[in-house]
Short mmCIF file of C-alpha atoms in Angstrom, two decimals:
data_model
loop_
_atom_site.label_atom_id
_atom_site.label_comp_id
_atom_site.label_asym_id
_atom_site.label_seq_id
_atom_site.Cartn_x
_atom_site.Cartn_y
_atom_site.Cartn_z
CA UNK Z 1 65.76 -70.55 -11.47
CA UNK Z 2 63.44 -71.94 -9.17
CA UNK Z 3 61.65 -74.97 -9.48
CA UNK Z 4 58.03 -75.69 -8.04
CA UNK Z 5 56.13 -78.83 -7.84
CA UNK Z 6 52.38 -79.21 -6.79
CA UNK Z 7 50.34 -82.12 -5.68
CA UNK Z 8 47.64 -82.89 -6.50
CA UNK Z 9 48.26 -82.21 -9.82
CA UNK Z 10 44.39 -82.19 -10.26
CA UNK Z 11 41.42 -83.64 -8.46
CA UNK Z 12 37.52 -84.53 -8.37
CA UNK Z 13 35.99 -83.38 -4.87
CA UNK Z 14 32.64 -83.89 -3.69
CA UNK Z 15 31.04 -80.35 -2.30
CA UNK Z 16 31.36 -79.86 1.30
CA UNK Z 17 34.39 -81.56 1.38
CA UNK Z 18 38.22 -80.05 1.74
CA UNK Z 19 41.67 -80.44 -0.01
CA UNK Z 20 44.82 -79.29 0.77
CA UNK Z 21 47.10 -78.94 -1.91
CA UNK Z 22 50.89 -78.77 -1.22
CA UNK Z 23 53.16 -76.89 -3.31
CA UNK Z 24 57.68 -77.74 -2.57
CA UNK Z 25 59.65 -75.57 -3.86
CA UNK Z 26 63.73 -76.60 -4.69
CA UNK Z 27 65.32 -73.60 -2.65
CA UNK Z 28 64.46 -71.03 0.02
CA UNK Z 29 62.13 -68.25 -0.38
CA UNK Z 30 60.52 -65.81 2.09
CA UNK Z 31 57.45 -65.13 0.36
CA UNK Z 32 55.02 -67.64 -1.51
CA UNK Z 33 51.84 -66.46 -3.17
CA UNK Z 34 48.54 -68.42 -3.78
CA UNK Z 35 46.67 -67.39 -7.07
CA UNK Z 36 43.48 -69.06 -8.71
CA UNK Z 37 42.55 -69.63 -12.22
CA UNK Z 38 38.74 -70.14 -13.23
CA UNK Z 39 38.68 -71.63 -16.59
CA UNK Z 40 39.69 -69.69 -19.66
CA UNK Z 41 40.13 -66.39 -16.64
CA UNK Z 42 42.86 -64.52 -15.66
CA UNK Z 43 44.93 -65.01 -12.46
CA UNK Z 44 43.60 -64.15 -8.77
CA UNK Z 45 45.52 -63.39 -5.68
CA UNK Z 46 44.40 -65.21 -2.96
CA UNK Z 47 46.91 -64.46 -0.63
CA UNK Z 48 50.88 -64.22 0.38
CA UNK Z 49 52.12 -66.75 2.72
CA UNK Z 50 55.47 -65.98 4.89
CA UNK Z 51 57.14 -68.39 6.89
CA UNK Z 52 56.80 -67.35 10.62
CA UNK Z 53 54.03 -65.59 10.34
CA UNK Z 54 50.05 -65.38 9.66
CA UNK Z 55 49.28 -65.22 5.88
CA UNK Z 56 47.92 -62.17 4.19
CA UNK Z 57 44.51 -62.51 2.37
CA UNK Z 58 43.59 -60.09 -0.57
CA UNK Z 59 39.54 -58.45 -0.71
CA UNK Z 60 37.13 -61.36 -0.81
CA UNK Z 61 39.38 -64.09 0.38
CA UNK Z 62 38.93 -65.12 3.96
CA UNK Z 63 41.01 -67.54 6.58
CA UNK Z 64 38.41 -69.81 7.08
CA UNK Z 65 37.81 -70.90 3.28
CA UNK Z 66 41.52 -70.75 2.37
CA UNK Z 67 43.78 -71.97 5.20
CA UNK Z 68 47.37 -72.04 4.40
CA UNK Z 69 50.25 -73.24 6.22
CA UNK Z 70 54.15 -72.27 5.56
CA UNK Z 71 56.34 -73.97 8.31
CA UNK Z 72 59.56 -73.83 6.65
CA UNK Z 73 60.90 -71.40 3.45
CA UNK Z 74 60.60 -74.16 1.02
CA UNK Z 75 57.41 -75.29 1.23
CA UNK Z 76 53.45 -74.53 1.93
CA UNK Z 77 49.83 -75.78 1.28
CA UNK Z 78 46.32 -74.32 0.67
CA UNK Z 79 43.23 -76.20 2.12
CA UNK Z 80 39.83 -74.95 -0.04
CA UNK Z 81 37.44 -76.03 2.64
CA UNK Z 82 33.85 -76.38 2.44
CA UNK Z 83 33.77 -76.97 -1.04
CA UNK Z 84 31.22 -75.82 -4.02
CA UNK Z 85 31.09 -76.23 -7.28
CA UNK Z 86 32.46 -72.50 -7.45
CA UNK Z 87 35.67 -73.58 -6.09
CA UNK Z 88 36.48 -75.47 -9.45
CA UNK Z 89 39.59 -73.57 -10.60
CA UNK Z 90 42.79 -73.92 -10.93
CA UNK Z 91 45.22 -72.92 -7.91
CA UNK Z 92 48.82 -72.11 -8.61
CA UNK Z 93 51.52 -71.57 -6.19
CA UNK Z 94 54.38 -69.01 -7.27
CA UNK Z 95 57.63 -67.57 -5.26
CA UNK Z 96 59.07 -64.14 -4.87
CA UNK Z 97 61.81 -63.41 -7.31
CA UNK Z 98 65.03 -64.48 -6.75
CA UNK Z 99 67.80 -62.14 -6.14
CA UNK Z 100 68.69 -60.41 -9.41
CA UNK Z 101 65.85 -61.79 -11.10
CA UNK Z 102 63.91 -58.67 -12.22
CA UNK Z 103 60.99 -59.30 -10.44
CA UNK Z 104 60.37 -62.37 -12.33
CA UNK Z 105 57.92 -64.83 -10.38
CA UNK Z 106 57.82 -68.17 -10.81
CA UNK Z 107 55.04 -70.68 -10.80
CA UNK Z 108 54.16 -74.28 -10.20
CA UNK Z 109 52.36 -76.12 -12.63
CA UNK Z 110 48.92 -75.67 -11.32
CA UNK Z 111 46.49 -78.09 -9.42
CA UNK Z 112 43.30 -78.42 -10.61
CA UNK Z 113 40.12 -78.88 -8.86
CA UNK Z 114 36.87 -79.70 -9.92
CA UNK Z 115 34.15 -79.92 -7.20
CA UNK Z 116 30.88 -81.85 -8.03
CA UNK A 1 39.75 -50.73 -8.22
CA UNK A 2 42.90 -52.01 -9.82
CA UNK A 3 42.77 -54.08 -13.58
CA UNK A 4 44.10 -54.90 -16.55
CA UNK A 5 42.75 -55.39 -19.95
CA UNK A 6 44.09 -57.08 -22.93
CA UNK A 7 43.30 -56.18 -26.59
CA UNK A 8 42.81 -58.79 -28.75
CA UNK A 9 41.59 -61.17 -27.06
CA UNK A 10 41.99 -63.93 -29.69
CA UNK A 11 45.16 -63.48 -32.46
CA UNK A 12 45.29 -66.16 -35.37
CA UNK A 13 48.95 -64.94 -37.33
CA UNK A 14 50.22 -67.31 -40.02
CA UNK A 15 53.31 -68.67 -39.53
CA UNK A 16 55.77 -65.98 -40.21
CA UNK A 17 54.05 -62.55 -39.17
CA UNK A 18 54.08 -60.25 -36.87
CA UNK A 19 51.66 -61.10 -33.56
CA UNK A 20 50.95 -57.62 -31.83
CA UNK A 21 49.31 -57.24 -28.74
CA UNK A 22 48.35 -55.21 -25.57
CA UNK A 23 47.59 -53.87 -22.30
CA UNK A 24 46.41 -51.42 -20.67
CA UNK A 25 46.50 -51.04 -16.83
CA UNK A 26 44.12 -48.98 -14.28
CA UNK A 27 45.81 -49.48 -10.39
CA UNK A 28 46.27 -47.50 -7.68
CA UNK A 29 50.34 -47.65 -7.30
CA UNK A 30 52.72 -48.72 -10.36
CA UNK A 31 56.04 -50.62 -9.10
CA UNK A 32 56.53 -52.41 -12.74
CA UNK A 33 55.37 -55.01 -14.88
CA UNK A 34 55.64 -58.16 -16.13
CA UNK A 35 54.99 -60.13 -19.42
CA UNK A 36 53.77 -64.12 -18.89
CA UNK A 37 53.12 -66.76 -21.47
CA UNK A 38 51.27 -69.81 -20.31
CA UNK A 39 50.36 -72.96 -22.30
CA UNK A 40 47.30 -75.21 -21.69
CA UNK A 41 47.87 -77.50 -18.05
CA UNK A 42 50.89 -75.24 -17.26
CA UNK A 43 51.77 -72.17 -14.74
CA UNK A 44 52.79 -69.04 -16.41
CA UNK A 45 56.47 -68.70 -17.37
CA UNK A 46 58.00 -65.33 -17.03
CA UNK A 47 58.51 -63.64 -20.36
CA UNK A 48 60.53 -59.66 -19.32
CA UNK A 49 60.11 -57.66 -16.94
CA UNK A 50 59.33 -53.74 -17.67
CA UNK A 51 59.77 -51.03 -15.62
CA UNK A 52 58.90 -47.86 -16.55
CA UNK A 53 57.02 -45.51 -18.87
CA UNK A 54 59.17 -45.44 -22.42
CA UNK A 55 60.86 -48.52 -21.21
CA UNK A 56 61.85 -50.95 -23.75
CA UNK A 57 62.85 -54.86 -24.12
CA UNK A 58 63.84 -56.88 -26.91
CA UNK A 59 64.49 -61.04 -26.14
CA UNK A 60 65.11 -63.16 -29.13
CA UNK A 61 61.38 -62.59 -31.37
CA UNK A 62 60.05 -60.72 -28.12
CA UNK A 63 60.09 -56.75 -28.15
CA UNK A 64 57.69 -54.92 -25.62
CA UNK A 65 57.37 -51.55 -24.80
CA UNK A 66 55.84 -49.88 -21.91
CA UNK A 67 53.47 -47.21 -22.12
CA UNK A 68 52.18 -44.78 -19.86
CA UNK A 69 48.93 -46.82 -18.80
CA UNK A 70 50.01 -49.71 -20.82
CA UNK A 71 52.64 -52.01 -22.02
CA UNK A 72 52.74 -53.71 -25.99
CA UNK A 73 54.37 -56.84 -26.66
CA UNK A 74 55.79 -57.95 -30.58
CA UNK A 75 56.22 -61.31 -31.67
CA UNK A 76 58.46 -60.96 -34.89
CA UNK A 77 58.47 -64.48 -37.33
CA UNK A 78 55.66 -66.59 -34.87
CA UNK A 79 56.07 -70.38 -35.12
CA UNK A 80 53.14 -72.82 -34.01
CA UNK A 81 55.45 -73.42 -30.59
CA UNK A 82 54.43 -69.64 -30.04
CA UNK A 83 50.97 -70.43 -29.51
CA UNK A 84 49.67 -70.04 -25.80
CA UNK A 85 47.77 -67.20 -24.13
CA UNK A 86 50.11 -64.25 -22.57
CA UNK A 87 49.85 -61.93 -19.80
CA UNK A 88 50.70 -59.37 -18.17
CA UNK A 89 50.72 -58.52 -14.76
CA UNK A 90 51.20 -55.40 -12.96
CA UNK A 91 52.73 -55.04 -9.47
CA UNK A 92 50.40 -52.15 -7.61
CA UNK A 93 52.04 -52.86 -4.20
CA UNK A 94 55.77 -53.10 -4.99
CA UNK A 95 56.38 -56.30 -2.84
CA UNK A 96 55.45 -58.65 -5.15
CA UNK A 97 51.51 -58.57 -5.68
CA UNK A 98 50.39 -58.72 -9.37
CA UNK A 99 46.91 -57.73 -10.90
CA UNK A 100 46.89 -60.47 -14.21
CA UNK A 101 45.41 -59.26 -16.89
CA UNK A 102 42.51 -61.94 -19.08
CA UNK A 103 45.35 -62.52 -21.70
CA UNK A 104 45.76 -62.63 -24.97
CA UNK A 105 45.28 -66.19 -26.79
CA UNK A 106 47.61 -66.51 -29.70
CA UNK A 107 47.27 -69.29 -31.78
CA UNK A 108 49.23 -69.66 -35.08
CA UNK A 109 48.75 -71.17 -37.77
CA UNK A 110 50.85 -73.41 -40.16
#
């Protein structure tokens, strides 16, 4: 199994300001996904991030709000710039499965944002 | 547009029952799905993984079965530690993209 750690593990941000939240993972992986969790909601896609190589946004996600980095396979971080109050959510980091795994994804625990 | 919906949304069992819920998936392209539990402050853990229609999984209390357009999952004998809201998720891309469905919170009681 993998394991996945996050910081911060939550936060208070003013709006207008940015975080970047990092997210380590304990072994190699090509691909790491960004989701994000409103309260009580299901989970969102915002995007795929491989090392060497631009990250892939899903519809309604754009570069500019949700910069992410991946310079090596073990770890990567999400900026939410610009923030509003609409950004409070919950972002979660998760890997690709691991070989033999049967497709099962794992997560990080979850940083949680609240923007005032 | 790809989704997911989950029926009920809410399931209060007593201790002991049978928690049954479901599914049902609208997407574009099917590559399999998955089955997530995730407690309060915590990222989904992975439950089974199901692949296709008539497919079925049994681990420990957990059975599911996948459907056509949908997948069920069967809690036999739920204890309190059972009590969290699950998901599934539904790969439309086949490299590793998942629609989430809004869950179904379980929460049982002693």
């Amino acid at each position: 199994s993998a394991v996945i750690s996050q910081k911060p593990s939550r936060d208070i941000c003013q709006r207008g300001t940015s975080l970047t939240i990092q997210c380590q993972v304990d072994s190699q992986v090509t691909m790491m996904f960004w989701y994000r969790q409103q309260p009580g909601q299901s989970l969102t896609l915002i995007a795929t991030a491989n090392q060497g190589s631009e990250a892939t946004y899903e519809s309604g996600f754009v570069i500019d709000k949700f910069p992410i980095s991946r310079p090596n396979l073990t770890f990567s971080t999400l900026t939410v710039s610009n923030m509003s109050p609409e950004d409070s959510s919950i972002y979660l980091c998760s890997v690709e499965p691991l070989a033999g795994s049967s497709y099962e994804q794992y997560f990080g625990p979850g940083t949680r944002l609240t923007v005032t | 547009e790809n989704q997911v919906e989950h029926s009920p949304h809410f399931l209060g069992p007593q201790q002991g029952d049978v928690a049954s819920m479901s599914c049902t998936y609208s997407v574009s392209r099917f590559n399999n799905l998955q089955w997530y539990r995730q407690n309060t402050g915590m990222g989904p853990k992975h439950l089974l993984s199901m692949y296709s229609a008539g497919y079925e999984k049994q681990k420990g209390r957990l059975n599911a079965t996948l459907l056509k357009n949908g997948s069920s999952l069967y809690i036999t004998a739920v204890q309190p530690e059972d009590s969290a809201t699950y998901f599934c998720a539904v790969d439309f891309s086949g490299t590793y993209k998942y629609i989430f469905g809004t869950g179904t919170r379980l929460k049982v009681l002693a």
